[in-house]
CSV table of C-alpha atoms and ligand atoms in Angstrom, one decimal:
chain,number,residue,atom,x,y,z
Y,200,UNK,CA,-28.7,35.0,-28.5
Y,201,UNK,CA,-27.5,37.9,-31.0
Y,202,UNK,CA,-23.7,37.5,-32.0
Y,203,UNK,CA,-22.4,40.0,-29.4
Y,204,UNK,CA,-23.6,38.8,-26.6
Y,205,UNK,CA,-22.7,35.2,-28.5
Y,206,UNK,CA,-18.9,36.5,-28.4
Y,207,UNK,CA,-18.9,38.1,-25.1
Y,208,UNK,CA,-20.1,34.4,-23.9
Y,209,UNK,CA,-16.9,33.0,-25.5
Y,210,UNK,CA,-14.5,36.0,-24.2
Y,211,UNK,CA,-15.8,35.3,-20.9
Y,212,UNK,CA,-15.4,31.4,-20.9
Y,213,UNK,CA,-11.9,31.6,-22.6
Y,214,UNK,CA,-10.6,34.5,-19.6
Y,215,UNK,CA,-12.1,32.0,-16.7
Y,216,UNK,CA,-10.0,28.8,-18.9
Y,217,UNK,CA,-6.9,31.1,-19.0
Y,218,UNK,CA,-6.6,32.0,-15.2
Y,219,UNK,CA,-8.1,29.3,-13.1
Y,220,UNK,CA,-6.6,26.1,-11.7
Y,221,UNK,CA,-8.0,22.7,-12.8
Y,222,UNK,CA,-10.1,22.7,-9.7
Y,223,UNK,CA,-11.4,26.3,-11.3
Y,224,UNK,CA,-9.5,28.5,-8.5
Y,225,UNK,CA,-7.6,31.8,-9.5
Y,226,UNK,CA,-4.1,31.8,-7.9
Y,227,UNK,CA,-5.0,33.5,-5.2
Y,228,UNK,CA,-7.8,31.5,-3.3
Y,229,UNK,CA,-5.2,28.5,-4.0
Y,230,UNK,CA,-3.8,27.2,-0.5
Y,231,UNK,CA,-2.3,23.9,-1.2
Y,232,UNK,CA,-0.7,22.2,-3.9
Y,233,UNK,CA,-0.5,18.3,-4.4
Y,234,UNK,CA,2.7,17.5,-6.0
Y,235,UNK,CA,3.6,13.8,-7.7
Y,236,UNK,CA,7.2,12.7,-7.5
Y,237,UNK,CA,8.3,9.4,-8.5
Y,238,UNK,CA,11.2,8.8,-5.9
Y,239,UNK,CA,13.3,6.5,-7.4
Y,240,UNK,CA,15.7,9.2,-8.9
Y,241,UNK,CA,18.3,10.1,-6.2
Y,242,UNK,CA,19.5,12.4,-5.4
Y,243,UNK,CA,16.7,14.6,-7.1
Y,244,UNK,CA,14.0,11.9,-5.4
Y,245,UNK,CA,13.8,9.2,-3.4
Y,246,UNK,CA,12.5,7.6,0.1
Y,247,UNK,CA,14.2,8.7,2.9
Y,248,UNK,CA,15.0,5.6,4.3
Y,249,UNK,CA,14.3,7.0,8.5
Y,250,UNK,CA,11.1,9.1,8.0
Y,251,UNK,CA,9.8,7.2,4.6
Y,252,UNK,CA,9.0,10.8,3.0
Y,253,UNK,CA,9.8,12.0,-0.4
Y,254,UNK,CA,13.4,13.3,0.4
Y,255,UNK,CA,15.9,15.0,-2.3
Y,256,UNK,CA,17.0,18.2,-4.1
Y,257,UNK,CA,13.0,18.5,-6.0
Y,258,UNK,CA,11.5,17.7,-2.3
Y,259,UNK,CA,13.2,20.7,-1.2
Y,260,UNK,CA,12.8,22.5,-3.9
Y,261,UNK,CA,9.2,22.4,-4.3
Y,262,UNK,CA,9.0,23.1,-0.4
Y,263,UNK,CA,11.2,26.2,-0.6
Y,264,UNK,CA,8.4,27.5,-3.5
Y,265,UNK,CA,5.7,26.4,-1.7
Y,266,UNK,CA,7.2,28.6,1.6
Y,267,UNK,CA,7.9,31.5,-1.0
Y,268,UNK,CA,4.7,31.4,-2.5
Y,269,UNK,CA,2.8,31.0,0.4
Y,270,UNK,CA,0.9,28.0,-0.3
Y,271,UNK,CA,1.2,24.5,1.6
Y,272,UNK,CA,3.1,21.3,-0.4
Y,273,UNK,CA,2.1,17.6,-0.1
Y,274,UNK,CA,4.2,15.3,-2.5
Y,275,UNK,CA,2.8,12.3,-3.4
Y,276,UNK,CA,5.6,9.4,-4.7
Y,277,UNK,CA,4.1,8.2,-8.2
Y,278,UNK,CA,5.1,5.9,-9.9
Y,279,UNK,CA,6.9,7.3,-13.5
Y,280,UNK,CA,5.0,5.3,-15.5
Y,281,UNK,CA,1.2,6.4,-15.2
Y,282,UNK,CA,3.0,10.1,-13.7
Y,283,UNK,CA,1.8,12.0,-16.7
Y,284,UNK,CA,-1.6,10.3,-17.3
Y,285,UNK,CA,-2.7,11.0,-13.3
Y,286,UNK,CA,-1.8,14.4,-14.0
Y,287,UNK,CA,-4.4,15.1,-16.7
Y,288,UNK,CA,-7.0,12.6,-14.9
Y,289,UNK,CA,-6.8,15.8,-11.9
Y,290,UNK,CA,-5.1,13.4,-9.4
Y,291,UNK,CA,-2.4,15.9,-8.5
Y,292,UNK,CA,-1.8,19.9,-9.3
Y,293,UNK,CA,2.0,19.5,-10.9
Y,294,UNK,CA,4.5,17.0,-10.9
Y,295,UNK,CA,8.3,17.9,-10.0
Y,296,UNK,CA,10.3,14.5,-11.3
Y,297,UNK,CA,13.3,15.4,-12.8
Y,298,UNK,CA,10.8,16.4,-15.6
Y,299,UNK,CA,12.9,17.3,-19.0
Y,300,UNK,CA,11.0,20.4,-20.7
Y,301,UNK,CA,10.9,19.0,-24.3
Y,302,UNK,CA,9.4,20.2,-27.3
Y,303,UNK,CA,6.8,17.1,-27.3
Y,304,UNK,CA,6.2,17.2,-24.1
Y,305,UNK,CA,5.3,21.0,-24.5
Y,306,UNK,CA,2.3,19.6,-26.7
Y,307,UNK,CA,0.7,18.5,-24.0
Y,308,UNK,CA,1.6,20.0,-20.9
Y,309,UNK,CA,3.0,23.8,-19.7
Y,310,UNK,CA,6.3,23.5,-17.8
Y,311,UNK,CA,7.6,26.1,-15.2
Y,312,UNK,CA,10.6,28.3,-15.6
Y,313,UNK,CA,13.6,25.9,-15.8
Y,314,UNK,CA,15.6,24.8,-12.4
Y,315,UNK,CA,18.6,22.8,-13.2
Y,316,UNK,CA,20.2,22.1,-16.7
Y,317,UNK,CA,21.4,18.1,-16.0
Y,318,UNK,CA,22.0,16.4,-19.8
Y,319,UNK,CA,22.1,12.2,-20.8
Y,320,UNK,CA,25.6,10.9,-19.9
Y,321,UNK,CA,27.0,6.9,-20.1
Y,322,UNK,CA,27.8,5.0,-17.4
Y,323,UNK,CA,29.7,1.8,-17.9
Y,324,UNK,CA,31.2,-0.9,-15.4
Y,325,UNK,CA,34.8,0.8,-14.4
Y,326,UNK,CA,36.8,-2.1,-15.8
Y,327,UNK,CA,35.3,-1.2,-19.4
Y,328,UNK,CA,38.3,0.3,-21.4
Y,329,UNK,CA,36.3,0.0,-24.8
Y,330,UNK,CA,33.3,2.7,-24.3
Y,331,UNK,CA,33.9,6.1,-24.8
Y,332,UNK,CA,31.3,8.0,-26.2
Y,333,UNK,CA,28.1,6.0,-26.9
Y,334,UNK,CA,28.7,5.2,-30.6
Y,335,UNK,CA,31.1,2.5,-29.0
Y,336,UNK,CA,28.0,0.7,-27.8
Y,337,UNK,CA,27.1,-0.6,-30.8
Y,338,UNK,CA,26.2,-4.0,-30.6
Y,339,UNK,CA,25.8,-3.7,-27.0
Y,340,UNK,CA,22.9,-3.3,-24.2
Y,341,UNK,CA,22.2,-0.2,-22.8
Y,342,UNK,CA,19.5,0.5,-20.0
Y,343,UNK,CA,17.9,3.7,-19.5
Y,344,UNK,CA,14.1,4.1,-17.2
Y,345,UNK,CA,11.1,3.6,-19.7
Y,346,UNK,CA,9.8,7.0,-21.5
Y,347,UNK,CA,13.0,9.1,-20.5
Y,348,UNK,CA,14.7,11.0,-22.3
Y,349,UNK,CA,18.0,8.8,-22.0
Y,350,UNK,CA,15.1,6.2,-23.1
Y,351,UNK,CA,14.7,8.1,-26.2
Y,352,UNK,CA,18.5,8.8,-26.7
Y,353,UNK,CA,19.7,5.1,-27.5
Y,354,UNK,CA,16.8,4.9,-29.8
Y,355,UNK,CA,18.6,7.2,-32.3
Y,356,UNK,CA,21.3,4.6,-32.5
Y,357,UNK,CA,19.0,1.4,-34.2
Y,358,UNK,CA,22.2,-0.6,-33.2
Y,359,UNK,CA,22.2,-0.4,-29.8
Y,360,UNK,CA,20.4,-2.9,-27.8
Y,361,UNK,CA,17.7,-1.2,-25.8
Y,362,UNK,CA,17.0,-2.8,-22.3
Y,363,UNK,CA,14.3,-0.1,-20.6
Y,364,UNK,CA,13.2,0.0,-16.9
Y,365,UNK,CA,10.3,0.9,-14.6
Y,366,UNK,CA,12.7,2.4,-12.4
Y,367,UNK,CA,16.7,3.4,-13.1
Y,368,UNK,CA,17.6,1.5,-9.2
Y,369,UNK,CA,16.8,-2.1,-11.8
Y,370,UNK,CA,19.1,-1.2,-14.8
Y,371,UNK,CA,21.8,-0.1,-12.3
Y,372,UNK,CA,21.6,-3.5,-10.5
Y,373,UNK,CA,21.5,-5.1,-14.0
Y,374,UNK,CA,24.5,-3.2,-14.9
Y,375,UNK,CA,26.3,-4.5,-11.6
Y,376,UNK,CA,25.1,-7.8,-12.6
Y,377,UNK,CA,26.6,-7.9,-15.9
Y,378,UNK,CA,23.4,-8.1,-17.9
Y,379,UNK,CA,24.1,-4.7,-19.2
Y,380,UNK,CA,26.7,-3.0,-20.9
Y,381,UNK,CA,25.8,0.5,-20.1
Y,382,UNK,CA,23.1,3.0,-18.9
Y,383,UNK,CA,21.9,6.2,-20.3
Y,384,UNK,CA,20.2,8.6,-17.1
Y,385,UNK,CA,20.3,12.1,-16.3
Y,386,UNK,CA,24.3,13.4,-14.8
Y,387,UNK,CA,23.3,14.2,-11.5
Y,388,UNK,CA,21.4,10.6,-11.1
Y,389,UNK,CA,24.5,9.2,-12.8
Y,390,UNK,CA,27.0,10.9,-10.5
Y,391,UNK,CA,25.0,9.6,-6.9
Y,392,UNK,CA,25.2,6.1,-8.2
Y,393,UNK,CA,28.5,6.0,-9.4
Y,394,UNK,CA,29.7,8.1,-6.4
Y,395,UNK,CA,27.1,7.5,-3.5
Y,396,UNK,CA,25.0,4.6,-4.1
Y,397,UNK,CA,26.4,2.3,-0.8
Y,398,UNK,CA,25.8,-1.3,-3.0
Y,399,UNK,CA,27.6,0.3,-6.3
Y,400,UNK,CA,30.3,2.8,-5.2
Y,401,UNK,CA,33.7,1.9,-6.9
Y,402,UNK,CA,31.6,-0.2,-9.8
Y,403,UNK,CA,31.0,2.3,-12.4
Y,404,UNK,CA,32.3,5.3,-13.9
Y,405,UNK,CA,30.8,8.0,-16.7
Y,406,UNK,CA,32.5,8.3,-20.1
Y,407,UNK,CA,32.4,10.9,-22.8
Y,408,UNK,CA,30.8,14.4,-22.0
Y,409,UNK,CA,27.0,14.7,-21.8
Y,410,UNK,CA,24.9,13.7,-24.6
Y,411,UNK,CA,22.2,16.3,-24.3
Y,412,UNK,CA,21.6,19.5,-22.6
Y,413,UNK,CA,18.2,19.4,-20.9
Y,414,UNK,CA,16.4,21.7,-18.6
Y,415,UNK,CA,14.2,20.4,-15.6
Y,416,UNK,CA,10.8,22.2,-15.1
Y,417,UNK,CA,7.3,21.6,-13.2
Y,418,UNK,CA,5.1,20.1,-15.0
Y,419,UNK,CA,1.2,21.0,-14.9
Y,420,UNK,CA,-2.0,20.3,-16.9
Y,421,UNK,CA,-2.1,22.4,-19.8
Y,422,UNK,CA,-3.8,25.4,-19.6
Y,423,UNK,CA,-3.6,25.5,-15.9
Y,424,UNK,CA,-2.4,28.9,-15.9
Y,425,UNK,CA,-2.8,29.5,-11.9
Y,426,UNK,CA,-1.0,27.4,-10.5
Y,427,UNK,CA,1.7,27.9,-13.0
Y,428,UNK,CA,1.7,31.5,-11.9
Y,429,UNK,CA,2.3,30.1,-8.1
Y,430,UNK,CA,5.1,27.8,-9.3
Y,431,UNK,CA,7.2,30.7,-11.1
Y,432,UNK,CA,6.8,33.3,-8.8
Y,433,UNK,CA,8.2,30.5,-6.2
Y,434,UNK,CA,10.7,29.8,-8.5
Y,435,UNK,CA,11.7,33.6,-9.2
Y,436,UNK,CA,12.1,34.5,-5.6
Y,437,UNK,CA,14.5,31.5,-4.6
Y,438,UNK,CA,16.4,32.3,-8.1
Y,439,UNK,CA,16.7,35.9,-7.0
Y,440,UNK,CA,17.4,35.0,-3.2
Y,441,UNK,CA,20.0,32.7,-4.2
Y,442,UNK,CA,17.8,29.5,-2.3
Y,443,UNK,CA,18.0,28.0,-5.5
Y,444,UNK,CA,21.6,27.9,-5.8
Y,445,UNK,CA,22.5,26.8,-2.4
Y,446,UNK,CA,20.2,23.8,-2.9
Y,447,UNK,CA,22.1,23.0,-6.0
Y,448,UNK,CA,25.0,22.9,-3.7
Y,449,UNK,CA,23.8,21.0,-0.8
Y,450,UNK,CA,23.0,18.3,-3.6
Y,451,UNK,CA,26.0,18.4,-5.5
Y,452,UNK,CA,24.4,19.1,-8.5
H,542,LIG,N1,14.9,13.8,-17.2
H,542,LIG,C1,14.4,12.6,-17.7
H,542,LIG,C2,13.1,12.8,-18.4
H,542,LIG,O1,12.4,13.8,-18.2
H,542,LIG,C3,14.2,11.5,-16.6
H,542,LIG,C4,13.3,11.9,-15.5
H,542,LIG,C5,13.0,10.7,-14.6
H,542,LIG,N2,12.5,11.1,-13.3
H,542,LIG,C6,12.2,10.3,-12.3
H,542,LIG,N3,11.9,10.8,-11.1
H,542,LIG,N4,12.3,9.0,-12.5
H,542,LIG,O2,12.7,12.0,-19.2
């Protein structure tokens, strides 16, 4: 093979790479996305207790993109640990979690146009008078879910006792328990237990202002550049249709 035709080769492979889906589908002979959700996040995700479906502010979120992009939605509840890896084995198209768009995580996998902005904030039992901010836990537990960004916050402060979590439901029964100090998890997850959650409401309370500003977005395999396409224009259209904002609102967030 001469170098041109060595080249074109390489152009062609690299445009196919660039616009097809992991399954090799451009974006428009895509029908049906299979989304992973680990539903143990409310109100973002959780079980419905009635119907036992994937129920929350992403469940209708990626629904409502799914109707504006035309394509059909399954969610699949995955567990957070193990999320990430089934993603780049192909078991699922995208996951919509809660998912923090960080520079790391960028490494590896593309992100969607951001949906909500929801930082890390403290929650503490709501007889504590002594925390305020989360320099006052030093010396102290604090819980946050394993590989989280409020997982990664406490470990900037080497004096704070780390207690992690496959799921945040276990640290906040801890924390009701007494075998933790404090909990570091996303505001809105922060504000439906201290608020909502029927077994906790009147336990806890939030201190301080919000330790982070972070950004939710899908997540897909990187590279996957169709269905990334069907994802944003899903997203655009209930940002411009104001969808997106009245969901915000039916969920408090
Ligand atoms: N926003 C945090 C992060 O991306 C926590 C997300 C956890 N989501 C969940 N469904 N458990 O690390």
């Amino acid at each position: 093979m001469n170098m041109l035709r060595f080249t074109g080769l390489v152009l062609i492979i690299a445009l196919a790479m660039v616009s097809c889906g992991p399954q090799g589908k451009p974006a428009e002979k895509i029908t049906k996305l299979v989304i992973a959700s680990d539903a143990t996040f409310p109100p973002m995700e959780f079980i419905d207790p009635t119907t036992k479906n994937v129920a929350g502010f992403d469940a209708d979120l990626i629904k409502a993109v799914g109707d504006a992009a035309g394509v059909q939605i399954e969610i699949v509840n995955t567990a957070w640990d193990g999320i990430f890896a089934s993603l780049e084995a192909g078991r699922f198209d995208a996951i919509i979690s809660s998912v923090t768009i960080t520079e790391e995580r960028k490494v590896t996998y593309d992100f969607s146009d951001p949906y909500v902005n929801a930082g890390q904030v403290v929650v503490v039992p709501v007889a504590d008078n002594v925390t305020t901010a989360i320099s006052d836990l030093k010396g102290k537990k604090a819980g946050a879910q394993m590989g989280t960004t409020g997982d990664l916050e406490i470990a900037k402060y080497s004096e704070i006792e780390k207690k992690t979590y496959e799921d945040i439901g276990l640290a906040f029964a801890d924390l009701a328990a007494g075998r933790l100090d404090s909990i570091v998890v996303d505001a809105p997850v922060a504000a439906n237990y201290v608020l909502m959650a029927p077994d906790f409401s009147g336990k806890f309370k939030t201190v301080g202002t919000p330790l982070t500003s972070e950004f939710y977005g899908i997540v897909v395999k990187k590279g996957n550049a169709a269905v990334l396409e069907i994802l944003n224009r899903g997203l655009s259209s209930l940002k411009s249709s104001g969808k997106l904002d009245l969901l915000k609102q039916k969920w408090n967030l």
